[in-house]
Coordinates of C-alpha atoms and ligand atoms in Angstrom, one line a residue:
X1 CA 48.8 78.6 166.9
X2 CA 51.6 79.9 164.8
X3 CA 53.5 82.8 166.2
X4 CA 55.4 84.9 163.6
X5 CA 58.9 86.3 164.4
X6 CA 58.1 89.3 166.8
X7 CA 61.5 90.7 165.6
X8 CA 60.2 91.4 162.3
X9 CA 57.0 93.8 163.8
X10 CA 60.1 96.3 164.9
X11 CA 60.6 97.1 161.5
X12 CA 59.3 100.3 160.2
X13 CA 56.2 99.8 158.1
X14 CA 57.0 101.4 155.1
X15 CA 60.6 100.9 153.2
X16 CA 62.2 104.1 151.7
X17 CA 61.2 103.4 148.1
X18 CA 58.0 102.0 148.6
X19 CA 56.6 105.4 150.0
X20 CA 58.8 107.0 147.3
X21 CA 56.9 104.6 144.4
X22 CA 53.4 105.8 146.3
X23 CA 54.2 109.6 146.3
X24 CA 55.3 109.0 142.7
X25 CA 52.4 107.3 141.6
X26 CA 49.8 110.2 143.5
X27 CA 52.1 112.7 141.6
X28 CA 51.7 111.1 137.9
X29 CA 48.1 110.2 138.7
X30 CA 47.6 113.9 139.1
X31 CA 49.7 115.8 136.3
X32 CA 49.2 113.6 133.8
X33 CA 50.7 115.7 131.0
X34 CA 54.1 115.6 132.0
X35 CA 56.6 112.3 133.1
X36 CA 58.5 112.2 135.9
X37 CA 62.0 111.6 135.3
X38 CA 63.9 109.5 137.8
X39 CA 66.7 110.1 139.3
X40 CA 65.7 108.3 142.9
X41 CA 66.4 105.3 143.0
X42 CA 69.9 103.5 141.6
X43 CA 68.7 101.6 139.4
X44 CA 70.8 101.6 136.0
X45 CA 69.0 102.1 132.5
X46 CA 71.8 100.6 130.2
X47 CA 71.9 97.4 128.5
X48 CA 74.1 95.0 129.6
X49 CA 77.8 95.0 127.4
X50 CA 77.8 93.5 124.4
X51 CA 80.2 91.2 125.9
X52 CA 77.8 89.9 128.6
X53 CA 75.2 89.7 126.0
X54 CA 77.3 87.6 123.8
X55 CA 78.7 85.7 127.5
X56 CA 75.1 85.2 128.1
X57 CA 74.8 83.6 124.2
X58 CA 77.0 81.2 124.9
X59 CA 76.1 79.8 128.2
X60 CA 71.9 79.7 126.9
X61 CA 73.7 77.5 124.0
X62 CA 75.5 75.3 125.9
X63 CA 72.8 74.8 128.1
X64 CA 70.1 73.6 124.7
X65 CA 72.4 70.9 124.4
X66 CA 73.0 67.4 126.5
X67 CA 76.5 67.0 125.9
X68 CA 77.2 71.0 127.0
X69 CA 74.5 71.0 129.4
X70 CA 75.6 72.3 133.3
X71 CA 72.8 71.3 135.7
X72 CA 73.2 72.1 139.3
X73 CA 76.5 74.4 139.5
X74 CA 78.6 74.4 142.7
X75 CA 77.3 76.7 145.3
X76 CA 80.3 79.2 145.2
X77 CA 80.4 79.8 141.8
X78 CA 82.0 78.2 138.5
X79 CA 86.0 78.0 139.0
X80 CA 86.2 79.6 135.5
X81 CA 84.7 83.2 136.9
X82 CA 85.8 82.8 140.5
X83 CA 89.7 82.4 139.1
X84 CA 89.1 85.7 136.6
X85 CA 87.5 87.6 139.7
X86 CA 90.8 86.5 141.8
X87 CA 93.3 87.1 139.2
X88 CA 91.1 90.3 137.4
X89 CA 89.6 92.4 139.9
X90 CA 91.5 91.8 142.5
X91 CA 95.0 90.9 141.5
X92 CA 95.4 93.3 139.5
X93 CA 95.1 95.6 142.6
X94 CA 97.8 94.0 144.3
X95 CA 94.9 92.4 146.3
X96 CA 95.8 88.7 147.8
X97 CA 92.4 87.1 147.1
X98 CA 92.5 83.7 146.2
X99 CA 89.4 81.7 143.6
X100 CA 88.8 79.6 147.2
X101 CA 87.6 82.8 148.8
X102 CA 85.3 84.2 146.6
X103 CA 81.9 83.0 146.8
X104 CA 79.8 84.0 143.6
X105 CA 75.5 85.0 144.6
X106 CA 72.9 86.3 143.1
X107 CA 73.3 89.7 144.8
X108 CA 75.4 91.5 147.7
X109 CA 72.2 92.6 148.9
X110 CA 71.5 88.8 149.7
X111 CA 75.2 88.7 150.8
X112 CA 75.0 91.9 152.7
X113 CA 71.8 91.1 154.1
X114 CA 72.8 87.2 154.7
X115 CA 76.3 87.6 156.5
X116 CA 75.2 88.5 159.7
X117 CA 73.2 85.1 160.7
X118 CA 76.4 83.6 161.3
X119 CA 77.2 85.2 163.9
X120 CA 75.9 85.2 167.8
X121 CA 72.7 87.0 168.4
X122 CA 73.8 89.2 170.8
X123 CA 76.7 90.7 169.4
X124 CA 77.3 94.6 169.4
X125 CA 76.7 95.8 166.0
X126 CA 77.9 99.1 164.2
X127 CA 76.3 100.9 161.4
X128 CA 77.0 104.5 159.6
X129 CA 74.0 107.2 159.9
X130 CA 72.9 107.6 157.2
X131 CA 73.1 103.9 155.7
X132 CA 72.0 101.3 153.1
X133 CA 69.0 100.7 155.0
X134 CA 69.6 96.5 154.7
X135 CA 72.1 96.3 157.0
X136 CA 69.9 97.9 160.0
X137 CA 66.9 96.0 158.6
X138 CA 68.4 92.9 158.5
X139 CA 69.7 92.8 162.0
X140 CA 66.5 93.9 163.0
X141 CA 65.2 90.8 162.0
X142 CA 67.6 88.8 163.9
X143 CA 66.4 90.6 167.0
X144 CA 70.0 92.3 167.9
X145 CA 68.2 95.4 168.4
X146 CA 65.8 96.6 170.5
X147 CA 62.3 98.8 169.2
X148 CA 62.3 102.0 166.6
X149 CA 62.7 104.8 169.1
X150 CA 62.8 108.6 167.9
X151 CA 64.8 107.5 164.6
X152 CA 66.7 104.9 165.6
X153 CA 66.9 101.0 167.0
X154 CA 67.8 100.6 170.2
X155 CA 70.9 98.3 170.8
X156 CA 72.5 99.5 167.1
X157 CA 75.7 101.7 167.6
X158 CA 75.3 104.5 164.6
X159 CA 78.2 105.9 163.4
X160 CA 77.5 109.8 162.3
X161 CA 78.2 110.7 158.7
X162 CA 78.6 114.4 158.7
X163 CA 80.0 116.9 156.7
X164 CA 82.4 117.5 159.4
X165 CA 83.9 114.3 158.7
X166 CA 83.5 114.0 155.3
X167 CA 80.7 111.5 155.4
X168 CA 83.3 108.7 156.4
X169 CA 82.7 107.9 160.2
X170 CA 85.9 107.3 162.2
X171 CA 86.1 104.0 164.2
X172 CA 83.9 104.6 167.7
X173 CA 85.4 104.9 171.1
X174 CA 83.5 101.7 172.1
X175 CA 84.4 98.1 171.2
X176 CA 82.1 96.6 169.3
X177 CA 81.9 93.6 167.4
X178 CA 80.8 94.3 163.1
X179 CA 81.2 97.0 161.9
X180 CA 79.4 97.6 158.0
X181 CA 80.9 100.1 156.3
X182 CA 80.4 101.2 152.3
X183 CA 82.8 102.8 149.7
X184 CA 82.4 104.3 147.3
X185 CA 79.2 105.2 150.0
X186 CA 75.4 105.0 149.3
X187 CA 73.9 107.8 149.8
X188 CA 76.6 109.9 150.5
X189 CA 78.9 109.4 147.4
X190 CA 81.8 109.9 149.8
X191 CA 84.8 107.7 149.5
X192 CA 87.4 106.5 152.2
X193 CA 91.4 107.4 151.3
X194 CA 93.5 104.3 152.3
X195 CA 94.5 105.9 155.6
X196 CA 90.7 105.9 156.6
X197 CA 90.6 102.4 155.6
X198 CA 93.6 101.4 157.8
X199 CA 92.4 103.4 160.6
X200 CA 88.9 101.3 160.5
X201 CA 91.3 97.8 160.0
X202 CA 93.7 99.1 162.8
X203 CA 90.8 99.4 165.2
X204 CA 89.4 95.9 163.7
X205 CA 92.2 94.3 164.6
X206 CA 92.7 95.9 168.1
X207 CA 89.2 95.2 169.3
X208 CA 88.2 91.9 167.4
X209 CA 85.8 93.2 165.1
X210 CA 84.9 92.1 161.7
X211 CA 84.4 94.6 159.0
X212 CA 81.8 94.2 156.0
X213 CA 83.3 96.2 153.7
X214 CA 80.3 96.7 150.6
X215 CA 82.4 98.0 147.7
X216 CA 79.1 98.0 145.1
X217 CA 80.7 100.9 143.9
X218 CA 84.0 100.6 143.4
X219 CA 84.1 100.6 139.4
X220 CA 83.2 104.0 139.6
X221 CA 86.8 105.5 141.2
X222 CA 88.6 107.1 138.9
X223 CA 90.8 109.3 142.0
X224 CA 94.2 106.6 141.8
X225 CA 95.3 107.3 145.2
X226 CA 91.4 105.6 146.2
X227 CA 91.3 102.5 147.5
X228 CA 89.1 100.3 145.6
X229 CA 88.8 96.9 147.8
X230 CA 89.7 96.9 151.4
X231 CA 92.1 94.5 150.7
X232 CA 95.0 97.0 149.5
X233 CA 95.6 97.5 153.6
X234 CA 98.0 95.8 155.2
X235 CA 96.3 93.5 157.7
X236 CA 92.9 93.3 156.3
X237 CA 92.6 89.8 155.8
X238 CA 92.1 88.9 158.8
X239 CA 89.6 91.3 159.6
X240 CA 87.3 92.3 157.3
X241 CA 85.0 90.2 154.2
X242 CA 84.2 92.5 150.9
X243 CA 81.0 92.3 149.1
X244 CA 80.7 93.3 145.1
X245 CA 78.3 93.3 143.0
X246 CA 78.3 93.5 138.6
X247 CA 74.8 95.5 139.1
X248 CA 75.9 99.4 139.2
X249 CA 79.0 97.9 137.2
X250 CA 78.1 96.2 134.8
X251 CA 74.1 96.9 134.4
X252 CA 73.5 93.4 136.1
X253 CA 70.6 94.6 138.4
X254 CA 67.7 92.8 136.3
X255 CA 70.5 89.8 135.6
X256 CA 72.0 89.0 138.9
X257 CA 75.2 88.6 139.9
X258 CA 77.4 89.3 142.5
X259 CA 80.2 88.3 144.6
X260 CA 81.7 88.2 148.2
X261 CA 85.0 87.5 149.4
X262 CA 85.6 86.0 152.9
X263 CA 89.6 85.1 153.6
X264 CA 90.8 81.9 154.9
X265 CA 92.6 84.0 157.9
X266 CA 89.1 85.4 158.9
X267 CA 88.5 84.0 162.1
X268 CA 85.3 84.4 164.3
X269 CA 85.1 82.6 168.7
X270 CA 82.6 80.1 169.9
X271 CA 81.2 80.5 173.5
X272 CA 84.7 78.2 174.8
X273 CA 86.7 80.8 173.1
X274 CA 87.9 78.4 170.4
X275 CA 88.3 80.2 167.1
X276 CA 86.3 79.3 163.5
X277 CA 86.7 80.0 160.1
X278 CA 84.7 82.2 158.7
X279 CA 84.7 81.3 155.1
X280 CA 83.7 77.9 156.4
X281 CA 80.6 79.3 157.8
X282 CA 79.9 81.0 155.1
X283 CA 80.5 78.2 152.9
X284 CA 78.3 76.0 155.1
X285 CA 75.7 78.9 155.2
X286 CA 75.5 78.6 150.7
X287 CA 75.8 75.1 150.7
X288 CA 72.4 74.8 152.8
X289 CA 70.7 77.6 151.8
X290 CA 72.1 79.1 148.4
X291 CA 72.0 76.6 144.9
X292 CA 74.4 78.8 142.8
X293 CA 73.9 81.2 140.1
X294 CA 72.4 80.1 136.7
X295 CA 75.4 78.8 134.2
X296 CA 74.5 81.7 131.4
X297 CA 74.8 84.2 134.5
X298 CA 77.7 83.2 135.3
X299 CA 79.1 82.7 131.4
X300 CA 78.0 86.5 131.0
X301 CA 79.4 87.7 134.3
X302 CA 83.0 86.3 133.1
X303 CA 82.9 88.1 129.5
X304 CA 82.8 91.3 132.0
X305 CA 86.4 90.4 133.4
X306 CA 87.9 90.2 130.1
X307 CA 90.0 93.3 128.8
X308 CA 87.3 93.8 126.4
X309 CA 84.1 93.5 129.0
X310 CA 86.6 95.7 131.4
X311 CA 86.9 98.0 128.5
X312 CA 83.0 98.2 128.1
X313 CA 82.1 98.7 131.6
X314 CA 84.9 101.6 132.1
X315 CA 83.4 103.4 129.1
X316 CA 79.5 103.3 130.9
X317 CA 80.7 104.1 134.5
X318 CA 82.7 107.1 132.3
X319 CA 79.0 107.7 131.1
X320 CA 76.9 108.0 134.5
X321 CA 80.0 109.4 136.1
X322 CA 79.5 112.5 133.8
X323 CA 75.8 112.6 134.5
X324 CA 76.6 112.7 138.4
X325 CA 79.3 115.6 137.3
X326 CA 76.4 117.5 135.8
X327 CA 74.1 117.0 138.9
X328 CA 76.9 118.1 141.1
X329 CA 77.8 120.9 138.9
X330 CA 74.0 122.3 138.4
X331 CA 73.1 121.4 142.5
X332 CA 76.1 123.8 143.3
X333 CA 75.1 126.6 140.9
X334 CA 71.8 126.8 142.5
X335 CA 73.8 127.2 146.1
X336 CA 73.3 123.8 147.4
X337 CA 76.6 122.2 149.1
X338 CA 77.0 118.9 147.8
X339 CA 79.3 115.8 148.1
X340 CA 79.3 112.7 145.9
X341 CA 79.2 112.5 142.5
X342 CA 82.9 112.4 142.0
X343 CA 84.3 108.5 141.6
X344 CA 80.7 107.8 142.6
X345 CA 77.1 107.7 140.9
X346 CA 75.0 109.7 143.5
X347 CA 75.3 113.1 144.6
X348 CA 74.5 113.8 148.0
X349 CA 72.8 117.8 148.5
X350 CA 72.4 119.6 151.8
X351 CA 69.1 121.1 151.6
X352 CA 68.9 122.2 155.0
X353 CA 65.4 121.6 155.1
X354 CA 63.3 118.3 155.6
X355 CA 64.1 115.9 152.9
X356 CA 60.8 114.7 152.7
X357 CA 59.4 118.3 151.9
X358 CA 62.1 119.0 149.5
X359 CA 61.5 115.8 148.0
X360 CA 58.0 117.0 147.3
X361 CA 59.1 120.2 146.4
X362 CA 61.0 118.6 143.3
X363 CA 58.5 116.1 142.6
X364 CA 55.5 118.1 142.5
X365 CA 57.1 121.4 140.6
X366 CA 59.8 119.9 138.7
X367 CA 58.4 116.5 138.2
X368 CA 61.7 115.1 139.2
X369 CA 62.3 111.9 141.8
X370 CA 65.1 112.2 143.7
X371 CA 65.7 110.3 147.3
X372 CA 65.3 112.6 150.6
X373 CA 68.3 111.8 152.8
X374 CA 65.7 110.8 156.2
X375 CA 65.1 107.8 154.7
X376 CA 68.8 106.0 155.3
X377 CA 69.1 107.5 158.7
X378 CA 68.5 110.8 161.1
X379 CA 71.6 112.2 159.9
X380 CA 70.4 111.9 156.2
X381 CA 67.7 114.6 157.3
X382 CA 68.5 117.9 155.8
X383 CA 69.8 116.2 153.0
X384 CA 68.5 114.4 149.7
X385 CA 70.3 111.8 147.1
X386 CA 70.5 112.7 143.5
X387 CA 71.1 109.3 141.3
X388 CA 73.0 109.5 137.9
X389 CA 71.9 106.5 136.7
X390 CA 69.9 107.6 133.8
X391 CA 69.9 108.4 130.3
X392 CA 72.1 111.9 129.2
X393 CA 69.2 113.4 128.0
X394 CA 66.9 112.6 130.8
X395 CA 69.4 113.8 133.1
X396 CA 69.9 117.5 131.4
X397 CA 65.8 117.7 131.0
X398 CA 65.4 117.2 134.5
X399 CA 68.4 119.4 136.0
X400 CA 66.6 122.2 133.9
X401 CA 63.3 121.6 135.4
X402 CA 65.0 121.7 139.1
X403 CA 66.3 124.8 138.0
X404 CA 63.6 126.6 136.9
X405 CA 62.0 125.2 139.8
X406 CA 64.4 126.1 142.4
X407 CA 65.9 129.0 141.4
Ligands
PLP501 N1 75.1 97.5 148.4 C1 74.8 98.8 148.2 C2 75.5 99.8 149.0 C3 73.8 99.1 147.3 O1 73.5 100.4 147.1 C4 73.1 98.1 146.6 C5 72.0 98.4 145.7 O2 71.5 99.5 145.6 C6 73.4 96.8 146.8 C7 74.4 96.5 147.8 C8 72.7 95.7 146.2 O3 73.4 95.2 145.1 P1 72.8 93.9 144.3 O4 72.0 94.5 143.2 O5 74.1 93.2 143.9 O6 72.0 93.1 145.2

């Protein structure tokens, strides 16, 4: 008899969106007459750049022909893109990064969600409350926690986001052993100032813990004084790996690409103490299990890196970072305290009541989706998530239905 992995029958039955998608669905099923606009999950609703499009042109030609045809593609990623993400995005930034640590994937929620198998199962492992639920799911999986007990997995050390601390959790008073941390944050919005940062590598590189830094967001700073890769601190090399991703970016989420960034100094113990490399376990890990990103992907993900694709994606983050300026600004009118939605895409909204009710609340008299904050976390309860990833009109219709609803 085949036994399934037990791990996987912790997991809470219903993901956060898919209960969002059945509410939603009972809801248009029911009022008819009007549409929901959604503002829930981030999901981005603008065409890729024309320079993608056109990167994307090229590599679908190359690819009709034998002479220009590229069949199986190194796992990592082509040279070509991983030298403009070293030299582009991150040297540009002062960042050290060199085209031998970057590993190009089809997602950094693969990436995200992948990075922790190579390490030992029972290591100690820390996650901010609230969180992008696929970092706690994932290691649920593995089995490094224990059951789903009054909010929470036993074994998991939660980090509290509050408004006390300005949704960035400081380093616990416990060792532990990875730490994931997100900035620009989902769902919060909050973003970490490069003295937060260092705190979180200082007490990396005290303790021996590995940071996974997810900086999905980080197109959308505008604040200079921000830190946009972990990187820009001193000493983070050798403690920490940074996901990115050209979805939120670059309107990639229905295209695919992302990329992750683990540093020859990186170094993780085996049971004798000996140390390893951990961008040669992670390079082992794609070799085995990952085949590389399609050529026109990866074609269209380098015409993004080029002054006129950086140009392109600048002038849509501008675009949803005024919708999230308009959420904020309309949230706070109505009274609600909010954070987010400056050099970030969602807006984060203290409701003070359940999320899941408020959620309903918009939904049913509004007709607007938005995310309630219980489902990344018990400290996302009281709170809800309002996305700006929509279209400008969209956006203003439903902010003046909240209004009128809520007012
Ligand atoms: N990391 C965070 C924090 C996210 O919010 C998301 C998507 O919502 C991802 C990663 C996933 O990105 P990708 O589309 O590259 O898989």
């Amino acid at each position: 008899m085949i036994r399934i992995n037990e791990h996987y029958r912790k997991l809470k039955a219903s993901y956060l969106f898919v209960e969002i998608a059945r509410r939603v669905a009972a809801h248009a099923a029911a009022q008819p007459e009007r549409p929901v606009i959604k503002l829930g999950i981030g999901d981005v609703t603008h065409a890729l750049p024309s320079v993608a499009v056109e990167g994307f042109r090229k590599g679908i030609a190359e690819q009709a022909g034998d002479e220009t045809f590229h069949g199986y593609g190194p796992e990592q990623g082509y040279e070509f893109l991983r030298e403009l993400i070293a030299t582009a995005d991150f040297g540009e930034r002062g960042c050290d990064v060199s085209a031998d640590e970057i590993f190009v994937s089809d997602g950094a929620k693969c990436d995200t969600g992948n990075f922790q198998e190579l390490f030992a199962a029972d290591i100690t492992v820390a996650v901010p409350d609230p969180v992008y639920p696929v970092y706690v799911d994932t290691n649920v999986m593995a089995g490094r926690t224990g059951i789903w007990r009054d909010g929470r997995y036993d074994g998991l050390v939660y980090l509290p986001g509050t408004s006390e601390n300005g949704f960035v959790p400081p380093p616990p008073s416990q060792p532990v052993d990875l730490v994931y941390l997100c900035f620009p944050n989902n769902p919060t919005g909050s973003t970490a100032t490069k003295a937060e940062l260092a705190e979180w590598v200082s007490y990396a590189r005290k303790t021996g813990a590995i940071i996974l830094f997810d900086a999905a967001y980080e197109e959308f700073i505008r604040d200079d004084s921000l830190p946009h890769s972990i990187y820009e601190i001193d000493g983070a090399r050798e403690v920490a790996v940074e996901f990115r991703s050209l979805s939120k970016t670059a309107g990639f989420t229905g295209t695919r690409c992302a990329y992750t960034v683990v540093p020859r100094e990186l170094k993780a113990f085996d049971s004798q103490g000996s140390p390893h490399s951990v961008r040669d376990l992670w390079n082992r890990r794609q070799s085995t299990k990952f085949n590389g990103v399609s050529y026109p992907v990866q074609t269209a993900a380098a015409a993004v890196f080029t002054p006129e694709g950086r140009k392109e994606i600048r002038a849509r983050s501008d675009y949803y970072l005024e919708n999230a300026a308009l959420i904020r600004t309309t949230m706070e009118e109505l009274g609600y305290e909010c954070s987010g939605g400056f050099n970030s895409p969602y807006v984060w909204i203290r409701t003070g009541t359940d999320s899941w009710a408020f959620f309903d609340d918009v939904l049913n008299r509004a007709g607007v989706v938005i995310t309630p904050g219980a489902g990344f976390g018990l400290h996302g309860e009281g709170y809800v998530r309002i996305s700006a990833f929509n279209h400008r009109e969209k956006v203003i219709e439903a902010l003046s239905r909240i209004q009128a609803a809520l007012r």
